[in-house]
Amino acid sequence: MNARIQKIKYKGTDIIKVDYCHCKEAELIALTIEHKELILKENKISFFLANYEHTFGTANYMKAAKDFTESTRHLERKEHFLALQAPK
């Protein structure tokens, strides 16, 4: 598993933490694909926390994010995003 994707446990709940900080487009997309594959492999309801500090959501990344959402919708329960700023 990528060092930027971690499983943490909080009060008995597994949470997938994804660190997108300072990532460029290619790494944003690669992390999103890896996160999606992890969730689909585990095939269970999932919580996740994503940190987007100092990133820029390009059109290609947004396509990957949309694919992630559509592919995992049946398994996602809670999502939290940190350091989101107004889109540029």
Short mmCIF file of N, CA and C in Angstrom, two decimals:
data_model
loop_
_atom_site.label_atom_id
_atom_site.label_comp_id
_atom_site.label_asym_id
_atom_site.label_seq_id
_atom_site.Cartn_x
_atom_site.Cartn_y
_atom_site.Cartn_z
N MET A 1 0.85 -1.18 0.00
CA MET A 1 0.00 0.00 0.00
C MET A 1 0.90 1.25 0.00
N ASN A 2 0.48 2.22 -0.73
CA ASN A 2 1.19 3.50 -0.83
C ASN A 2 1.29 4.15 0.56
N ALA A 3 2.42 4.78 0.85
CA ALA A 3 2.62 5.43 2.15
C ALA A 3 1.63 6.57 2.37
N ARG A 4 1.06 7.11 1.32
CA ARG A 4 0.09 8.19 1.45
C ARG A 4 -1.32 7.67 1.76
N ILE A 5 -1.50 6.36 1.71
CA ILE A 5 -2.78 5.76 2.07
C ILE A 5 -2.56 4.92 3.31
N GLN A 6 -3.27 5.26 4.37
CA GLN A 6 -3.10 4.56 5.64
C GLN A 6 -4.45 4.14 6.18
N LYS A 7 -4.44 3.03 6.88
CA LYS A 7 -5.63 2.62 7.62
C LYS A 7 -5.38 2.99 9.07
N ILE A 8 -6.31 3.72 9.65
CA ILE A 8 -6.22 4.06 11.05
C ILE A 8 -7.48 3.56 11.75
N LYS A 9 -7.38 3.35 13.03
CA LYS A 9 -8.53 2.89 13.81
C LYS A 9 -8.86 3.97 14.83
N TYR A 10 -10.12 4.36 14.87
CA TYR A 10 -10.57 5.37 15.82
C TYR A 10 -11.84 4.87 16.49
N LYS A 11 -11.77 4.68 17.79
CA LYS A 11 -12.89 4.18 18.57
C LYS A 11 -13.51 2.94 17.93
N GLY A 12 -12.62 2.02 17.52
CA GLY A 12 -13.06 0.75 16.96
C GLY A 12 -13.50 0.79 15.50
N THR A 13 -13.41 1.95 14.88
CA THR A 13 -13.82 2.08 13.48
C THR A 13 -12.59 2.24 12.60
N ASP A 14 -12.53 1.45 11.53
CA ASP A 14 -11.45 1.59 10.55
C ASP A 14 -11.73 2.78 9.66
N ILE A 15 -10.69 3.58 9.45
CA ILE A 15 -10.78 4.76 8.59
C ILE A 15 -9.61 4.72 7.61
N ILE A 16 -9.89 4.98 6.35
CA ILE A 16 -8.83 5.07 5.36
C ILE A 16 -8.47 6.55 5.23
N LYS A 17 -7.21 6.86 5.48
CA LYS A 17 -6.72 8.23 5.41
C LYS A 17 -5.87 8.36 4.14
N VAL A 18 -6.22 9.33 3.29
CA VAL A 18 -5.48 9.54 2.05
C VAL A 18 -4.88 10.94 2.09
N ASP A 19 -3.57 11.02 1.94
CA ASP A 19 -2.84 12.29 1.99
C ASP A 19 -2.48 12.74 0.57
N TYR A 20 -3.26 13.68 0.05
CA TYR A 20 -3.03 14.22 -1.29
C TYR A 20 -2.19 15.50 -1.25
N CYS A 21 -1.69 15.89 -0.09
CA CYS A 21 -0.95 17.16 0.06
C CYS A 21 0.19 17.28 -0.95
N HIS A 22 0.24 18.43 -1.61
CA HIS A 22 1.32 18.78 -2.53
C HIS A 22 1.42 17.85 -3.74
N CYS A 23 0.39 17.08 -4.03
CA CYS A 23 0.44 16.17 -5.18
C CYS A 23 0.13 16.90 -6.48
N LYS A 24 0.78 16.49 -7.53
CA LYS A 24 0.48 16.96 -8.87
C LYS A 24 -0.58 16.03 -9.47
N GLU A 25 -1.07 16.36 -10.64
CA GLU A 25 -2.18 15.64 -11.25
C GLU A 25 -1.96 14.12 -11.32
N ALA A 26 -0.82 13.68 -11.82
CA ALA A 26 -0.58 12.24 -11.99
C ALA A 26 -0.66 11.49 -10.65
N GLU A 27 -0.10 12.08 -9.61
CA GLU A 27 -0.13 11.41 -8.30
C GLU A 27 -1.53 11.46 -7.69
N LEU A 28 -2.26 12.56 -7.89
CA LEU A 28 -3.65 12.63 -7.43
C LEU A 28 -4.46 11.49 -8.04
N ILE A 29 -4.32 11.33 -9.34
CA ILE A 29 -5.07 10.29 -10.04
C ILE A 29 -4.65 8.90 -9.58
N ALA A 30 -3.34 8.67 -9.47
CA ALA A 30 -2.85 7.36 -9.04
C ALA A 30 -3.34 7.01 -7.63
N LEU A 31 -3.32 7.97 -6.72
CA LEU A 31 -3.81 7.72 -5.36
C LEU A 31 -5.31 7.43 -5.35
N THR A 32 -6.05 8.14 -6.17
CA THR A 32 -7.49 7.92 -6.24
C THR A 32 -7.80 6.52 -6.77
N ILE A 33 -7.07 6.10 -7.78
CA ILE A 33 -7.26 4.75 -8.32
C ILE A 33 -6.88 3.70 -7.29
N GLU A 34 -5.77 3.90 -6.60
CA GLU A 34 -5.34 2.95 -5.57
C GLU A 34 -6.36 2.88 -4.43
N HIS A 35 -6.88 4.02 -4.02
CA HIS A 35 -7.90 4.06 -2.97
C HIS A 35 -9.15 3.30 -3.43
N LYS A 36 -9.58 3.54 -4.65
CA LYS A 36 -10.75 2.84 -5.19
C LYS A 36 -10.54 1.33 -5.20
N GLU A 37 -9.37 0.90 -5.67
CA GLU A 37 -9.08 -0.54 -5.71
C GLU A 37 -9.08 -1.15 -4.32
N LEU A 38 -8.55 -0.43 -3.34
CA LEU A 38 -8.55 -0.92 -1.96
C LEU A 38 -9.98 -1.11 -1.44
N ILE A 39 -10.81 -0.12 -1.66
CA ILE A 39 -12.19 -0.21 -1.19
C ILE A 39 -12.94 -1.35 -1.88
N LEU A 40 -12.77 -1.47 -3.18
CA LEU A 40 -13.47 -2.52 -3.93
C LEU A 40 -12.96 -3.90 -3.52
N LYS A 41 -11.67 -4.02 -3.25
CA LYS A 41 -11.09 -5.30 -2.81
C LYS A 41 -11.66 -5.71 -1.46
N GLU A 42 -11.76 -4.76 -0.53
CA GLU A 42 -12.28 -5.07 0.80
C GLU A 42 -13.78 -5.32 0.77
N ASN A 43 -14.47 -4.67 -0.15
CA ASN A 43 -15.91 -4.87 -0.37
C ASN A 43 -16.73 -4.74 0.92
N LYS A 44 -16.47 -3.66 1.65
CA LYS A 44 -17.25 -3.39 2.87
C LYS A 44 -17.43 -1.89 3.02
N ILE A 45 -18.42 -1.50 3.81
CA ILE A 45 -18.67 -0.09 4.07
C ILE A 45 -17.39 0.54 4.60
N SER A 46 -17.09 1.73 4.12
CA SER A 46 -15.81 2.33 4.42
C SER A 46 -15.97 3.80 4.81
N PHE A 47 -15.13 4.24 5.73
CA PHE A 47 -15.02 5.65 6.08
C PHE A 47 -13.70 6.13 5.54
N PHE A 48 -13.65 7.39 5.07
CA PHE A 48 -12.34 7.89 4.68
C PHE A 48 -12.20 9.37 4.95
N LEU A 49 -10.94 9.73 5.10
CA LEU A 49 -10.53 11.10 5.39
C LEU A 49 -9.47 11.46 4.35
N ALA A 50 -9.68 12.56 3.63
CA ALA A 50 -8.74 12.96 2.59
C ALA A 50 -8.25 14.38 2.85
N ASN A 51 -6.94 14.57 2.73
CA ASN A 51 -6.33 15.89 2.92
C ASN A 51 -5.81 16.39 1.58
N TYR A 52 -6.38 17.49 1.10
CA TYR A 52 -6.03 18.06 -0.21
C TYR A 52 -5.24 19.36 -0.08
N GLU A 53 -4.54 19.54 1.00
CA GLU A 53 -3.79 20.77 1.22
C GLU A 53 -2.77 20.98 0.10
N HIS A 54 -2.76 22.20 -0.48
CA HIS A 54 -1.81 22.59 -1.52
C HIS A 54 -1.89 21.71 -2.77
N THR A 55 -3.12 21.40 -3.21
CA THR A 55 -3.31 20.65 -4.45
C THR A 55 -4.21 21.45 -5.38
N PHE A 56 -4.26 21.02 -6.62
CA PHE A 56 -5.10 21.66 -7.62
C PHE A 56 -5.85 20.57 -8.36
N GLY A 57 -7.18 20.63 -8.32
CA GLY A 57 -8.02 19.62 -8.95
C GLY A 57 -8.21 19.90 -10.43
N THR A 58 -7.43 19.25 -11.26
CA THR A 58 -7.54 19.44 -12.71
C THR A 58 -8.76 18.70 -13.25
N ALA A 59 -9.08 18.96 -14.50
CA ALA A 59 -10.22 18.27 -15.14
C ALA A 59 -9.99 16.76 -15.17
N ASN A 60 -8.77 16.32 -15.46
CA ASN A 60 -8.49 14.88 -15.48
C ASN A 60 -8.63 14.26 -14.10
N TYR A 61 -8.16 14.98 -13.08
CA TYR A 61 -8.33 14.46 -11.72
C TYR A 61 -9.81 14.37 -11.37
N MET A 62 -10.57 15.38 -11.73
CA MET A 62 -12.00 15.36 -11.40
C MET A 62 -12.71 14.19 -12.08
N LYS A 63 -12.27 13.80 -13.26
CA LYS A 63 -12.82 12.60 -13.92
C LYS A 63 -12.51 11.36 -13.10
N ALA A 64 -11.28 11.26 -12.60
CA ALA A 64 -10.90 10.12 -11.77
C ALA A 64 -11.69 10.11 -10.46
N ALA A 65 -11.90 11.29 -9.88
CA ALA A 65 -12.68 11.40 -8.63
C ALA A 65 -14.13 11.00 -8.87
N LYS A 66 -14.67 11.39 -10.01
CA LYS A 66 -16.05 11.01 -10.34
C LYS A 66 -16.16 9.50 -10.51
N ASP A 67 -15.18 8.90 -11.19
CA ASP A 67 -15.16 7.45 -11.35
C ASP A 67 -15.07 6.76 -9.99
N PHE A 68 -14.22 7.29 -9.09
CA PHE A 68 -14.10 6.75 -7.74
C PHE A 68 -15.46 6.76 -7.05
N THR A 69 -16.13 7.89 -7.09
CA THR A 69 -17.42 8.05 -6.41
C THR A 69 -18.47 7.09 -6.98
N GLU A 70 -18.54 7.02 -8.30
CA GLU A 70 -19.53 6.15 -8.93
C GLU A 70 -19.23 4.67 -8.66
N SER A 71 -17.97 4.29 -8.66
CA SER A 71 -17.58 2.89 -8.47
C SER A 71 -17.73 2.41 -7.03
N THR A 72 -17.61 3.34 -6.07
CA THR A 72 -17.63 2.93 -4.65
C THR A 72 -18.86 3.42 -3.89
N ARG A 73 -19.78 4.04 -4.57
CA ARG A 73 -20.95 4.63 -3.91
C ARG A 73 -21.65 3.64 -2.97
N HIS A 74 -21.74 2.39 -3.39
CA HIS A 74 -22.44 1.38 -2.59
C HIS A 74 -21.65 0.97 -1.33
N LEU A 75 -20.38 1.39 -1.23
CA LEU A 75 -19.55 1.01 -0.08
C LEU A 75 -19.11 2.18 0.78
N GLU A 76 -19.36 3.39 0.35
CA GLU A 76 -18.93 4.56 1.12
C GLU A 76 -20.00 4.97 2.10
N ARG A 77 -19.60 5.22 3.31
CA ARG A 77 -20.55 5.66 4.32
C ARG A 77 -20.30 7.12 4.69
N LYS A 78 -19.10 7.46 5.01
CA LYS A 78 -18.76 8.83 5.43
C LYS A 78 -17.47 9.25 4.76
N GLU A 79 -17.45 10.49 4.31
CA GLU A 79 -16.27 11.06 3.69
C GLU A 79 -16.00 12.41 4.33
N HIS A 80 -14.75 12.70 4.57
CA HIS A 80 -14.36 14.00 5.11
C HIS A 80 -13.16 14.50 4.31
N PHE A 81 -13.22 15.74 3.93
CA PHE A 81 -12.16 16.35 3.14
C PHE A 81 -11.57 17.51 3.94
N LEU A 82 -10.25 17.56 4.00
CA LEU A 82 -9.56 18.61 4.74
C LEU A 82 -8.85 19.55 3.78
N ALA A 83 -8.70 20.79 4.20
CA ALA A 83 -7.91 21.80 3.48
C ALA A 83 -8.44 22.07 2.08
N LEU A 84 -9.72 22.02 1.91
CA LEU A 84 -10.28 22.38 0.62
C LEU A 84 -10.41 23.88 0.53
N GLN A 85 -9.96 24.44 -0.56
CA GLN A 85 -10.08 25.85 -0.80
C GLN A 85 -10.97 26.06 -2.01
N ALA A 86 -11.37 27.25 -2.25
CA ALA A 86 -12.20 27.53 -3.42
C ALA A 86 -11.48 27.04 -4.69
N PRO A 87 -12.21 26.40 -5.60
CA PRO A 87 -11.57 25.91 -6.83
C PRO A 87 -10.93 27.05 -7.61
N LYS A 88 -9.83 26.74 -8.27
CA LYS A 88 -9.11 27.75 -9.06
C LYS A 88 -9.47 27.57 -10.52
#
